[in-house]
Coordinates of C-alpha atoms and ligand atoms in Angstrom, one line a residue:
M733 CA 0.0 0.0 0.0
A734 CA 1.0 3.6 -0.3
T735 CA 3.0 4.8 2.8
S736 CA 4.3 8.2 3.8
E737 CA 8.0 8.7 4.8
D738 CA 7.2 7.9 8.5
D739 CA 5.5 4.8 7.4
E740 CA 2.0 6.0 8.4
P741 CA -0.6 4.6 6.0
T742 CA -1.9 7.1 3.5
T743 CA -5.2 7.0 1.7
P744 CA -5.0 4.0 -0.6
E745 CA -5.9 4.3 -4.2
L746 CA -9.1 2.9 -5.6
P747 CA -9.4 0.8 -8.8
E748 CA -9.9 3.8 -11.2
E749 CA -6.7 5.4 -9.9
R750 CA -4.7 2.2 -10.2
L751 CA -6.0 1.8 -13.7
E752 CA -4.8 5.3 -14.5
E753 CA -1.4 4.5 -13.1
S754 CA -1.2 1.3 -15.2
Q755 CA -1.2 3.2 -18.5
P756 CA 0.0 2.7 -21.1
Q757 CA -0.7 -1.0 -20.9
C758 CA 1.4 -3.5 -22.8
P759 CA -0.1 -3.9 -26.3
F760 CA 1.2 -7.5 -26.5
G761 CA -0.7 -8.4 -23.3
V762 CA -3.8 -6.7 -24.6
G763 CA -3.4 -8.3 -28.1
G764 CA -3.0 -11.8 -26.6
S765 CA 0.4 -12.3 -28.1
C766 CA 2.8 -12.2 -25.2
C767 CA 4.0 -15.8 -24.7
R768 CA 5.5 -16.5 -21.3
I769 CA 5.0 -20.2 -21.0
C770 CA 8.7 -21.0 -21.3
Y771 CA 12.0 -19.6 -20.2
M772 CA 13.4 -18.8 -23.6
G773 CA 11.0 -15.8 -23.6
P774 CA 8.9 -13.9 -22.9
C775 CA 8.3 -13.6 -26.7
R776 CA 6.3 -10.7 -28.0
V777 CA 4.9 -11.7 -31.4
S778 CA 2.4 -10.1 -33.7
D779 CA 0.9 -10.2 -37.2
G780 CA 1.1 -6.4 -37.2
A781 CA 3.9 -4.0 -37.7
H782 CA 5.6 -4.5 -34.3
G783 CA 7.1 -7.4 -32.4
M784 CA 8.5 -10.7 -33.8
E785 CA 6.8 -12.8 -36.4
R786 CA 7.7 -15.9 -34.5
G787 CA 8.6 -16.8 -30.9
V788 CA 12.0 -18.3 -30.1
C789 CA 10.4 -21.8 -30.5
G790 CA 8.8 -20.8 -33.8
A791 CA 5.3 -20.2 -32.3
T792 CA 3.2 -17.9 -34.5
P793 CA 1.0 -15.1 -33.1
G794 CA -2.0 -17.5 -33.8
T795 CA -0.5 -20.3 -31.7
V796 CA 0.3 -17.9 -28.9
A797 CA -3.0 -16.1 -28.8
A798 CA -5.0 -19.4 -29.1
R799 CA -3.0 -20.9 -26.3
N800 CA -3.5 -17.9 -24.1
V801 CA -7.2 -17.7 -24.6
Y802 CA -7.6 -21.4 -24.1
R803 CA -5.8 -21.1 -20.7
E804 CA -8.1 -18.3 -19.7
I805 CA -11.1 -20.5 -20.4
A806 CA -9.5 -23.5 -18.5
S807 CA -9.0 -21.2 -15.5
G808 CA -12.6 -20.1 -15.6
A809 CA -13.8 -23.7 -16.0
A810 CA -11.6 -24.7 -13.0
S811 CA -13.1 -22.0 -10.9
H812 CA -16.7 -22.8 -11.6
A813 CA -16.1 -26.6 -11.4
D814 CA -14.5 -26.1 -7.9
H815 CA -17.5 -24.1 -6.9
A816 CA -19.9 -26.8 -8.1
R817 CA -17.8 -29.5 -6.4
E818 CA -18.3 -27.8 -3.1
I819 CA -22.1 -27.9 -3.3
A820 CA -22.0 -31.4 -4.7
T821 CA -20.0 -32.5 -1.6
V822 CA -22.5 -30.7 0.7
L823 CA -25.4 -32.5 -1.0
A824 CA -23.7 -35.8 -0.6
E825 CA -23.1 -35.2 3.1
I826 CA -26.8 -34.1 3.6
A827 CA -27.9 -37.3 1.9
D828 CA -25.7 -39.3 4.3
G829 CA -27.1 -37.4 7.3
E830 CA -23.7 -36.0 8.1
L831 CA -24.5 -32.3 8.0
S832 CA -26.9 -30.8 10.5
A833 CA -26.7 -27.2 9.4
Y834 CA -28.0 -27.8 5.8
D835 CA -31.1 -29.4 4.4
I836 CA -32.9 -30.0 1.1
A837 CA -35.0 -26.9 0.5
D838 CA -36.4 -27.9 -2.9
P839 CA -37.1 -31.6 -3.3
E840 CA -39.2 -31.1 -6.4
K841 CA -36.2 -29.5 -8.2
L842 CA -34.1 -32.4 -7.0
R843 CA -36.4 -34.8 -8.6
T844 CA -36.6 -32.8 -11.9
I845 CA -32.8 -32.8 -12.1
A846 CA -32.6 -36.5 -11.3
A847 CA -35.1 -37.2 -14.1
D848 CA -33.1 -35.1 -16.6
L849 CA -30.0 -37.0 -15.6
G850 CA -31.8 -40.3 -16.3
L851 CA -31.8 -41.3 -12.6
D852 CA -34.6 -42.7 -10.5
A853 CA -36.5 -39.5 -9.5
E854 CA -39.1 -41.2 -7.3
G855 CA -38.9 -42.5 -3.8
D856 CA -37.2 -41.2 -0.7
V857 CA -35.7 -37.7 -1.0
S858 CA -32.4 -38.8 0.6
A859 CA -32.0 -41.6 -1.8
V860 CA -32.6 -39.3 -4.8
A861 CA -30.2 -36.8 -3.3
E862 CA -27.5 -39.5 -2.9
Q863 CA -27.8 -40.5 -6.6
V864 CA -27.7 -36.9 -7.8
A865 CA -24.7 -36.1 -5.6
E866 CA -22.9 -39.2 -6.8
A867 CA -23.5 -38.3 -10.5
A868 CA -22.2 -34.8 -9.7
I869 CA -19.0 -36.1 -8.0
E870 CA -18.5 -38.6 -10.8
D871 CA -18.1 -35.6 -13.1
F872 CA -14.8 -34.8 -11.3
Q873 CA -13.5 -38.3 -11.4
E874 CA -12.0 -40.7 -14.0
G875 CA -14.3 -43.5 -15.1
G876 CA -17.5 -42.2 -16.5
E877 CA -18.2 -42.4 -20.3
T878 CA -19.5 -38.9 -20.6
L879 CA -19.9 -35.9 -18.4
N880 CA -23.2 -36.6 -16.6
W881 CA -24.2 -33.0 -16.5
L882 CA -24.1 -32.7 -20.3
D883 CA -27.6 -34.3 -20.1
R884 CA -28.7 -30.8 -19.1
M885 CA -27.6 -29.5 -22.5
P886 CA -30.0 -29.0 -25.4
D887 CA -29.9 -32.5 -27.1
E888 CA -29.9 -31.1 -30.7
Q889 CA -26.9 -28.8 -30.2
R890 CA -25.1 -31.6 -28.3
E891 CA -25.5 -33.9 -31.2
Y892 CA -24.5 -31.2 -33.7
L893 CA -21.3 -30.6 -31.9
A894 CA -20.6 -34.3 -31.3
K895 CA -20.8 -34.9 -35.1
Q896 CA -17.8 -32.5 -35.4
G897 CA -15.9 -34.3 -32.6
I898 CA -16.6 -31.6 -30.0
E899 CA -17.4 -33.2 -26.7
P900 CA -15.8 -32.5 -23.3
L901 CA -14.0 -35.2 -21.4
P902 CA -16.0 -37.2 -18.9
S903 CA -14.1 -35.5 -16.0
A904 CA -14.1 -31.7 -15.5
D905 CA -10.8 -32.0 -13.7
K906 CA -9.2 -33.9 -16.6
E907 CA -10.6 -31.4 -19.1
V908 CA -8.8 -28.6 -17.2
A909 CA -5.6 -30.6 -16.8
R910 CA -5.7 -31.5 -20.5
A911 CA -6.1 -27.8 -21.4
M912 CA -3.0 -27.0 -19.4
H913 CA -1.1 -29.9 -21.0
R914 CA -2.2 -29.1 -24.6
T915 CA -1.2 -25.5 -24.3
T916 CA 2.3 -26.1 -22.8
Q917 CA 5.4 -25.3 -24.7
G918 CA 6.1 -27.5 -27.6
N919 CA 2.6 -29.2 -27.6
D920 CA -0.6 -28.4 -29.5
A921 CA 0.2 -25.5 -31.9
D922 CA -2.7 -25.4 -34.4
P923 CA -4.8 -22.4 -33.6
K924 CA -8.1 -23.8 -34.9
H925 CA -7.5 -27.1 -33.1
L926 CA -6.6 -25.3 -29.9
L927 CA -9.8 -23.2 -30.1
T928 CA -11.9 -26.2 -30.7
G929 CA -10.5 -27.6 -27.4
A930 CA -11.3 -24.2 -25.8
V931 CA -15.0 -24.7 -26.8
E932 CA -14.9 -28.1 -25.1
A933 CA -13.5 -26.5 -22.0
G934 CA -16.4 -23.9 -22.3
L935 CA -18.9 -26.8 -22.3
T936 CA -17.2 -28.2 -19.2
D937 CA -17.6 -24.8 -17.6
G938 CA -21.3 -24.5 -18.6
Y939 CA -22.4 -27.9 -17.3
A940 CA -19.9 -29.2 -14.7
G941 CA -19.6 -25.6 -13.4
L942 CA -22.5 -23.3 -13.9
T943 CA -25.4 -25.6 -14.4
M944 CA -24.3 -28.1 -11.7
G945 CA -23.6 -25.2 -9.3
T946 CA -27.0 -23.6 -9.8
D947 CA -28.9 -26.9 -9.8
L948 CA -27.5 -28.1 -6.5
Q949 CA -27.6 -24.7 -4.8
D950 CA -31.3 -24.5 -5.7
V951 CA -31.9 -27.9 -4.2
V952 CA -30.1 -27.0 -1.0
F953 CA -31.1 -23.4 -0.5
G954 CA -34.3 -23.0 -2.6
T955 CA -35.2 -22.0 -6.1
P956 CA -35.6 -18.2 -6.4
Q957 CA -38.8 -16.5 -7.2
P958 CA -39.2 -12.7 -7.8
V959 CA -38.7 -10.6 -4.7
Q960 CA -38.2 -6.9 -4.1
T961 CA -35.0 -5.7 -2.6
E962 CA -32.8 -2.6 -2.6
A963 CA -29.5 -1.8 -4.1
D964 CA -26.5 0.5 -3.7
L965 CA -24.3 1.7 -0.9
G966 CA -27.1 3.5 0.8
T967 CA -28.3 0.1 2.1
L968 CA -25.6 0.4 4.8
R969 CA -27.0 1.7 8.1
E970 CA -25.0 3.9 10.4
D971 CA -26.6 2.5 13.6
A972 CA -26.4 -1.2 12.6
V973 CA -23.7 -3.8 12.7
N974 CA -23.0 -3.8 8.9
I975 CA -21.6 -7.1 7.6
A976 CA -21.0 -7.4 3.9
V977 CA -20.7 -10.9 2.4
H978 CA -18.4 -11.0 -0.6
G979 CA -17.6 -13.8 -3.0
H980 CA -19.6 -16.6 -4.5
S981 CA -20.7 -19.5 -2.3
P982 CA -24.1 -19.6 -0.5
V983 CA -22.7 -22.5 1.5
L984 CA -21.0 -19.8 3.6
S985 CA -23.2 -16.7 3.1
E986 CA -26.6 -18.5 3.9
M987 CA -25.1 -19.5 7.3
V988 CA -23.9 -15.9 8.0
V989 CA -27.5 -14.6 7.3
K990 CA -29.0 -17.3 9.5
H991 CA -26.7 -16.7 12.5
A992 CA -26.9 -13.0 12.1
N993 CA -30.6 -13.3 12.7
E994 CA -30.0 -15.4 15.8
L995 CA -27.4 -13.0 17.2
E996 CA -29.5 -9.8 16.9
D997 CA -29.8 -9.5 20.7
E998 CA -26.0 -9.5 21.1
A999 CA -25.8 -6.7 18.5
I1000 CA -28.4 -4.7 20.4
E1001 CA -26.5 -5.2 23.7
A1002 CA -23.5 -3.8 21.9
G1003 CA -25.5 -0.6 21.2
A1004 CA -26.5 -1.3 17.6
D1005 CA -30.1 -1.3 16.3
G1006 CA -29.6 -4.7 14.7
I1007 CA -27.4 -6.5 12.2
N1008 CA -27.5 -5.5 8.6
I1009 CA -26.2 -8.1 6.1
V1010 CA -25.5 -6.7 2.7
G1011 CA -24.2 -8.5 -0.4
I1012 CA -21.3 -7.8 -2.7
C1013 CA -20.7 -9.2 -6.2
C1014 CA -22.1 -12.7 -6.8
T1015 CA -22.7 -13.6 -3.2
G1016 CA -24.9 -10.5 -3.2
N1017 CA -26.9 -11.9 -6.1
E1018 CA -27.2 -15.3 -4.4
L1019 CA -28.5 -13.7 -1.1
A1020 CA -30.7 -11.2 -2.9
E1021 CA -32.5 -13.8 -4.9
R1022 CA -33.2 -16.2 -2.0
Q1023 CA -33.1 -13.9 1.1
K1024 CA -33.9 -10.4 -0.2
V1025 CA -30.6 -9.2 1.2
P1026 CA -29.7 -5.8 -0.4
L1027 CA -27.3 -5.7 -3.3
A1028 CA -24.8 -3.2 -1.8
A1029 CA -22.0 -3.2 -4.3
H1030 CA -20.4 -4.9 -7.3
S1031 CA -16.9 -6.2 -7.2
S1032 CA -15.2 -3.0 -8.2
Q1033 CA -17.1 -1.0 -5.5
A1034 CA -16.1 -3.3 -2.7
E1035 CA -13.3 -1.0 -1.6
L1036 CA -15.7 1.9 -1.8
A1037 CA -18.0 0.1 0.7
V1038 CA -15.1 0.1 3.2
T1039 CA -14.4 3.8 2.7
T1040 CA -18.0 4.7 3.9
G1041 CA -16.6 3.9 7.4
A1042 CA -19.9 2.0 8.1
L1043 CA -18.8 -1.5 7.2
D1044 CA -17.9 -3.5 10.3
A1045 CA -17.0 -6.7 8.6
M1046 CA -16.4 -7.9 5.1
V1047 CA -16.6 -11.7 4.9
A1048 CA -15.0 -13.3 1.9
D1049 CA -15.0 -16.8 0.4
I1050 CA -13.9 -17.4 -3.2
Q1051 CA -13.3 -15.4 -6.4
C1052 CA -13.4 -11.8 -7.4
I1053 CA -12.2 -10.4 -4.0
W1054 CA -9.8 -7.8 -5.1
P1055 CA -6.6 -7.7 -2.9
G1056 CA -6.8 -3.9 -2.8
I1057 CA -9.4 -4.3 -0.1
G1058 CA -6.6 -5.3 2.3
D1059 CA -5.0 -1.9 1.9
V1060 CA -8.3 0.0 2.4
V1061 CA -9.3 -1.9 5.6
E1062 CA -5.9 -0.8 7.2
C1063 CA -7.3 2.8 7.3
H1064 CA -10.6 1.7 8.8
H1065 CA -12.0 -0.4 11.6
T1066 CA -13.5 -2.9 9.1
R1067 CA -12.5 -6.5 9.6
L1068 CA -11.8 -8.3 6.4
I1069 CA -12.4 -12.0 7.2
T1070 CA -11.3 -14.7 4.8
T1071 CA -13.0 -18.1 5.3
V1072 CA -11.7 -20.5 2.7
D1073 CA -8.4 -22.1 3.6
Y1074 CA -6.9 -21.9 0.1
V1075 CA -7.8 -18.2 -0.2
R1076 CA -5.8 -15.7 2.0
I1077 CA -5.5 -12.0 1.5
P1078 CA -2.9 -9.7 3.1
G1079 CA -4.7 -7.5 5.6
A1080 CA -7.4 -10.1 6.4
E1081 CA -8.0 -12.2 9.4
H1082 CA -9.0 -15.8 8.9
V1083 CA -11.9 -17.9 10.2
S1084 CA -11.7 -21.4 8.6
F1085 CA -15.3 -22.2 7.5
D1086 CA -16.2 -25.8 7.4
P1087 CA -19.8 -27.0 6.5
E1088 CA -19.5 -29.6 9.3
T1089 CA -19.0 -26.8 11.9
A1090 CA -21.0 -24.2 10.0
A1091 CA -23.0 -23.0 13.0
E1092 CA -20.0 -22.3 15.2
D1093 CA -18.0 -20.8 12.3
A1094 CA -20.8 -18.5 11.2
E1095 CA -21.4 -17.3 14.8
E1096 CA -17.7 -16.6 15.2
I1097 CA -17.8 -14.5 12.0
V1098 CA -20.9 -12.5 13.1
R1099 CA -19.4 -11.9 16.6
R1100 CA -16.3 -10.5 15.0
G1101 CA -18.6 -8.0 13.1
I1102 CA -20.3 -7.1 16.4
A1103 CA -17.0 -6.5 18.0
A1104 CA -15.9 -4.3 15.2
F1105 CA -19.1 -2.2 15.6
G1106 CA -17.9 -1.7 19.2
D1107 CA -14.5 -0.5 17.9
R1108 CA -16.2 1.9 15.5
H1109 CA -18.3 3.4 18.3
S1110 CA -15.4 3.7 20.8
R1111 CA -13.5 5.9 18.4
Q1112 CA -14.4 9.5 19.1
D1113 CA -13.2 11.0 15.8
Y1114 CA -14.5 8.3 13.5
T1115 CA -16.6 9.5 10.6
V1116 CA -19.2 7.5 8.7
E1117 CA -20.4 8.7 5.3
I1118 CA -23.0 6.6 3.7
P1119 CA -24.0 7.8 0.2
D1120 CA -27.7 8.7 0.2
R1121 CA -28.5 6.4 -2.7
T1122 CA -30.7 3.3 -2.8
T1123 CA -32.8 1.9 -5.6
D1124 CA -35.7 -0.6 -5.7
A1125 CA -35.0 -3.8 -7.6
M1126 CA -36.9 -6.9 -8.4
V1127 CA -34.5 -9.9 -8.3
G1128 CA -34.9 -13.7 -8.5
V1129 CA -36.4 -13.9 -12.0
S1130 CA -35.3 -17.5 -12.2
D1131 CA -35.6 -19.9 -15.1
D1132 CA -38.2 -21.8 -13.1
F1133 CA -40.3 -18.7 -12.6
V1134 CA -40.0 -17.6 -16.3
L1135 CA -40.8 -21.1 -17.6
N1136 CA -43.8 -21.4 -15.2
V1137 CA -45.1 -18.0 -16.4
L1138 CA -44.8 -19.0 -20.0
E1139 CA -46.5 -22.2 -19.3
S1140 CA -49.4 -20.5 -17.6
A1141 CA -49.8 -18.1 -20.5
N1142 CA -49.8 -21.0 -23.0
P1143 CA -49.9 -24.5 -21.4
E1144 CA -49.9 -26.3 -24.8
N1145 CA -46.9 -24.5 -26.2
P1146 CA -45.0 -22.4 -23.6
S1147 CA -42.5 -20.8 -26.0
R1148 CA -45.4 -19.5 -28.1
P1149 CA -45.8 -16.1 -26.4
L1150 CA -42.2 -15.3 -27.0
V1151 CA -42.0 -16.7 -30.5
D1152 CA -45.1 -14.9 -31.6
A1153 CA -43.8 -11.7 -30.1
M1154 CA -40.6 -12.1 -32.0
E1155 CA -42.5 -12.8 -35.3
A1156 CA -44.6 -9.7 -34.7
G1157 CA -41.5 -7.6 -34.1
D1158 CA -42.7 -6.7 -30.5
L1159 CA -39.7 -8.6 -29.1
N1160 CA -36.6 -8.3 -31.3
G1161 CA -34.7 -10.9 -29.3
I1162 CA -33.1 -11.7 -25.9
V1163 CA -29.6 -10.7 -24.9
G1164 CA -27.9 -12.3 -21.9
I1165 CA -25.8 -9.4 -20.5
V1166 CA -23.5 -10.9 -18.0
G1167 CA -20.2 -10.5 -16.2
C1168 CA -18.2 -7.9 -14.6
P1169 CA -17.8 -4.1 -13.9
N1170 CA -14.5 -3.2 -15.7
P1171 CA -13.1 0.2 -14.7
K1172 CA -12.0 0.5 -18.3
M1173 CA -15.6 0.5 -19.4
R1174 CA -17.3 1.9 -16.3
T1175 CA -16.3 5.5 -17.0
A1176 CA -18.0 5.2 -20.4
D1177 CA -21.3 3.9 -18.9
M1178 CA -20.8 0.9 -21.2
T1179 CA -23.5 -1.2 -19.6
E1180 CA -26.0 1.6 -19.1
I1181 CA -25.9 2.9 -22.7
L1182 CA -25.9 -0.6 -24.2
I1183 CA -28.9 -1.6 -22.2
E1184 CA -30.9 1.5 -22.8
E1185 CA -30.3 1.3 -26.5
L1186 CA -31.3 -2.3 -26.6
L1187 CA -34.5 -1.8 -24.6
A1188 CA -35.5 1.0 -26.9
E1189 CA -35.0 -1.5 -29.8
N1190 CA -37.4 -4.0 -28.1
V1191 CA -34.6 -6.3 -27.1
L1192 CA -35.0 -8.0 -23.7
P1193 CA -31.9 -7.9 -21.5
V1194 CA -31.5 -10.7 -18.9
V1195 CA -28.6 -10.2 -16.5
T1196 CA -26.4 -11.9 -14.0
G1197 CA -23.3 -11.3 -12.0
C1198 CA -22.0 -7.8 -11.3
I1199 CA -24.1 -6.5 -14.2
G1200 CA -27.0 -7.3 -11.9
H1201 CA -25.7 -4.7 -9.5
I1202 CA -25.1 -2.1 -12.2
T1203 CA -28.6 -2.6 -13.5
A1204 CA -30.1 -2.5 -10.0
Q1205 CA -28.3 0.7 -9.2
N1206 CA -29.7 2.3 -12.3
G1207 CA -33.3 1.3 -11.6
Y1208 CA -33.5 -1.1 -14.5
L1209 CA -34.7 -3.9 -12.3
D1210 CA -37.7 -1.8 -11.1
P1211 CA -41.0 -2.8 -12.7
A1212 CA -42.0 0.9 -12.3
M1213 CA -39.4 1.7 -15.1
T1214 CA -40.8 -0.8 -17.7
D1215 CA -43.0 1.6 -19.6
E1216 CA -40.4 4.3 -19.5
L1217 CA -37.4 2.3 -20.7
A1218 CA -38.7 -0.5 -22.9
G1219 CA -39.9 0.1 -26.5
D1220 CA -43.6 -0.1 -27.0
G1221 CA -43.6 -3.7 -28.2
L1222 CA -41.4 -5.0 -25.4
A1223 CA -43.3 -3.0 -22.8
A1224 CA -46.5 -4.8 -24.0
V1225 CA -44.8 -8.2 -23.7
L1226 CA -43.6 -7.4 -20.2
N1227 CA -47.1 -6.2 -19.1
D1228 CA -48.7 -9.4 -20.5
L1229 CA -46.2 -11.6 -18.7
G1230 CA -46.6 -9.7 -15.5
E1231 CA -50.3 -10.3 -15.7
A1232 CA -49.8 -14.0 -16.5
A1233 CA -47.5 -14.2 -13.4
G1234 CA -50.2 -12.7 -11.2
L1235 CA -48.2 -9.6 -10.4
D1236 CA -49.7 -6.2 -9.9
G1237 CA -47.9 -4.8 -12.9
P1238 CA -45.3 -5.6 -15.6
L1239 CA -42.2 -7.6 -15.2
P1240 CA -39.2 -5.3 -14.9
P1241 CA -37.5 -4.0 -18.1
V1242 CA -34.3 -6.1 -17.2
W1243 CA -34.6 -9.5 -15.7
H1244 CA -32.2 -10.3 -12.8
M1245 CA -31.4 -14.0 -13.1
G1246 CA -28.8 -14.3 -10.4
S1247 CA -25.1 -14.8 -9.9
C1248 CA -22.5 -15.8 -12.6
V1249 CA -23.1 -19.5 -12.0
D1250 CA -26.8 -18.6 -12.6
N1251 CA -26.0 -18.0 -16.2
S1252 CA -27.1 -21.6 -16.4
R1253 CA -30.6 -20.2 -15.8
I1254 CA -30.3 -18.3 -19.1
G1255 CA -29.1 -21.5 -20.7
N1256 CA -32.1 -23.4 -19.3
V1257 CA -34.5 -20.8 -20.7
V1258 CA -32.8 -21.0 -24.1
R1259 CA -32.9 -24.8 -24.0
A1260 CA -36.6 -24.8 -23.1
I1261 CA -37.5 -22.4 -25.9
S1262 CA -35.3 -24.3 -28.4
E1263 CA -36.8 -27.7 -27.5
D1264 CA -40.4 -26.4 -27.3
A1265 CA -40.3 -24.4 -30.6
G1266 CA -38.2 -27.1 -32.4
V1267 CA -35.5 -24.5 -33.3
P1268 CA -31.8 -25.2 -32.7
T1269 CA -30.2 -22.9 -30.2
R1270 CA -27.8 -21.7 -32.9
E1271 CA -30.7 -20.3 -34.8
L1272 CA -32.6 -18.6 -32.0
P1273 CA -32.6 -14.7 -31.8
V1274 CA -30.5 -14.8 -28.6
V1275 CA -27.1 -13.1 -28.1
A1276 CA -24.7 -13.2 -25.1
S1277 CA -22.8 -10.1 -24.1
A1278 CA -20.1 -9.4 -21.5
P1279 CA -19.8 -5.7 -22.0
E1280 CA -17.3 -5.1 -19.1
L1281 CA -15.4 -8.3 -19.1
I1282 CA -12.8 -8.7 -16.4
A1283 CA -12.5 -12.3 -15.2
E1284 CA -11.2 -15.4 -16.9
K1285 CA -14.5 -16.9 -15.7
A1286 CA -16.4 -14.5 -17.9
V1287 CA -14.4 -15.7 -20.9
S1288 CA -15.2 -19.3 -20.2
I1289 CA -18.9 -18.5 -19.7
G1290 CA -18.8 -16.6 -23.0
T1291 CA -17.2 -19.7 -24.7
W1292 CA -20.0 -21.8 -23.4
A1293 CA -22.4 -19.4 -25.1
L1294 CA -20.4 -19.8 -28.3
A1295 CA -20.7 -23.6 -27.9
L1296 CA -24.5 -23.2 -27.7
G1297 CA -24.2 -21.4 -31.0
L1298 CA -24.9 -17.9 -29.7
P1299 CA -23.2 -14.8 -30.9
L1300 CA -21.0 -13.4 -28.1
H1301 CA -20.2 -9.8 -27.7
T1302 CA -17.3 -8.7 -25.5
A1303 CA -15.8 -5.4 -24.4
P1304 CA -12.9 -5.1 -23.9
T1305 CA -12.1 -7.2 -26.9
L1306 CA -10.8 -10.7 -26.2
H1307 CA -7.0 -11.0 -25.9
M1308 CA -6.6 -12.0 -29.5
D1309 CA -6.2 -8.8 -31.6
H1310 CA -2.5 -9.5 -32.4
S1311 CA -3.4 -12.6 -34.4
E1312 CA -5.5 -12.2 -37.5
E1313 CA -5.9 -15.9 -37.7
V1314 CA -7.4 -16.3 -34.2
T1315 CA -9.6 -13.2 -34.7
R1316 CA -10.9 -14.7 -38.0
I1317 CA -11.6 -18.1 -36.4
M1318 CA -13.5 -16.5 -33.5
T1319 CA -15.5 -14.0 -35.5
E1320 CA -16.1 -16.0 -38.7
D1321 CA -15.0 -19.7 -38.9
L1322 CA -16.7 -20.6 -35.6
K1323 CA -20.1 -20.0 -37.4
D1324 CA -19.6 -23.2 -39.3
I1325 CA -18.5 -25.1 -36.2
T1326 CA -20.8 -24.2 -33.4
G1327 CA -23.1 -21.6 -35.0
G1328 CA -21.7 -18.9 -32.6
F1329 CA -19.3 -16.1 -33.3
A1330 CA -17.5 -13.4 -31.5
I1331 CA -18.5 -9.7 -31.8
Q1332 CA -15.8 -7.3 -30.7
E1333 CA -17.0 -3.8 -30.0
E1334 CA -16.0 -1.4 -27.2
D1335 CA -18.3 1.6 -28.1
P1336 CA -21.7 1.0 -26.4
K1337 CA -23.9 2.4 -29.2
A1338 CA -22.0 0.5 -31.9
A1339 CA -22.2 -2.7 -29.7
A1340 CA -26.0 -2.2 -29.4
D1341 CA -26.2 -1.9 -33.2
A1342 CA -24.1 -5.0 -33.7
I1343 CA -26.1 -7.1 -31.2
A1344 CA -29.4 -5.8 -32.7
S1345 CA -28.2 -6.7 -36.2
A1346 CA -27.2 -10.2 -35.2
L1347 CA -30.6 -10.7 -33.6
D1348 CA -32.3 -9.2 -36.8
D1349 CA -30.4 -11.7 -39.0
R1350 CA -31.6 -14.6 -36.9
R1351 CA -35.2 -13.4 -36.7
T1352 CA -35.4 -12.9 -40.4
A1353 CA -33.9 -16.3 -41.2
L1354 CA -36.2 -18.0 -38.6
F1355 CA -39.4 -16.5 -39.8
E1356 CA -38.6 -16.5 -43.5
E1357 CA -37.9 -20.3 -43.3
A1358 CA -41.2 -20.8 -41.4
Ligands
BF8_1003 O1 -18.5 -14.4 -11.0 S1 -19.4 -10.7 -12.6 S2 -16.4 -9.6 -11.3 S3 -18.3 -11.4 -9.1 S4 -16.5 -12.7 -12.6 FE1 -16.5 -11.6 -10.6 FE2 -17.2 -10.7 -12.9 FE3 -18.4 -9.9 -10.7 FE4 -19.2 -13.2 -9.9 NI1 -18.7 -13.1 -12.4

């Protein structure tokens, strides 16, 4: 952290300032053509005017960029698979009666998943849970013939890819290991072949990561239904013990919420008016959709939350916890508490969280927050400045909810209301706007402009991850904004669906579908429409967009969308600009392989135009053929 000459901490910089300081950034890193996988380099290669044409080993810019992007995807798949493995293990232990703190909240969903996996869905819930957990854990082991969770994929697209030899390995762990091996120095060097492998890793991410994660979290913690909550830093309360839960896993955060409720009296004894749990990044989305917990901040605002002076504890588990927070808490009373033994952050204290001792561990965490509240109040000169900003947000628009509403509107043919609206031009398509808040794009209001442009064009945005926070903070998740923001056709569709759902008004202009693993919910809606309407996913007017891409996880999610045959927009552009070959494969050649293709556009209005035009092409082709 920044220190003065006498080593007193000075005000730490926030992400925007650090970004400024990082300029100019290395063009080879940005262009994807810096190769540092061996010790003859690093080699900086490029098809353009600068750099070498070949690395010391002879690797072309295409080989280097393809290997780099494949490694990003493997890392993303590893992250989501590890996330899914945790909840699979919890489910197995619940089924065995070994965990007292957790239960099965949605047995019906458990049976639906079991049936989709071809397992016995009838009988005792524990027996079904045991089989489902076994099938999940098998997806991380050697031995199976195929990845079990691929049964959750649209059959038609699965067969289409299989005919071209695209099928992930039966073990997610092996898929990730194979990706690392294939991309090592002196191994697979053919850009197209490497990128086909990357698509397989994307499928691993989509099914043994995202879909398994959401499926089992819904089983254990409940399937979300729409609820109203609030968003932004104004959800912190000066007189409360404020505990922010940051990261990704409800296995931890659900327990923090439960035990905060039980320890309210201790907080009141300490002089607070209660305990206020707020959510940051994807944990925020998980808790909002199931527990109505306020969406306080996206990942790049986490440090800002500490600077309010009101945050007593920030509890972190896995992924997207920026280490800069460690510097910021040094200047405040806030306790940064890490909980996962393989994730430590300088400046944090650690409480090892174990599902087997969940109650004691969660109580310990909450009590540290209460103690920090005491520290805050014992400091005479301590100032608290909470921004006076909150917005109303409807969250929890889950796949189950959406599909039930469609079914109630047209029981015979649930996709009909959407397909008819597309044919009539009232709904010009659906765009999954997912991922992160990148400071590079934040200053340009990338997400806001993109979404407002698309809404005006009667395109329905469905969102997850930190984009969920950005949209909540802008009021886009508020049903009261539907008629103002959506084009006339889309507004009519949202009003009709709101009525079919039995709500008092329309559905919100933007649908919050949850955390980043909950991108699987978008996949499930796409699958249901595809199967019901008999249209392959690669022909549906659906696009994916990560308009403020940060994480490797977002690249792997995007690659899963490409595998489903969807166009994928990203900003910033993927790390591939220095290779004409890789750029061509991703933006053109892939159309003949999966049906998907990459759209690279960093200007929000131009991105909205490119997405709308991709949707138009698909709608025209669909209804002309029909
Ligand atoms: O997994 S949106 S910054 S929090 S990577 Fe991370 Fe990006 Fe936020 Fe959730 Ni997703």
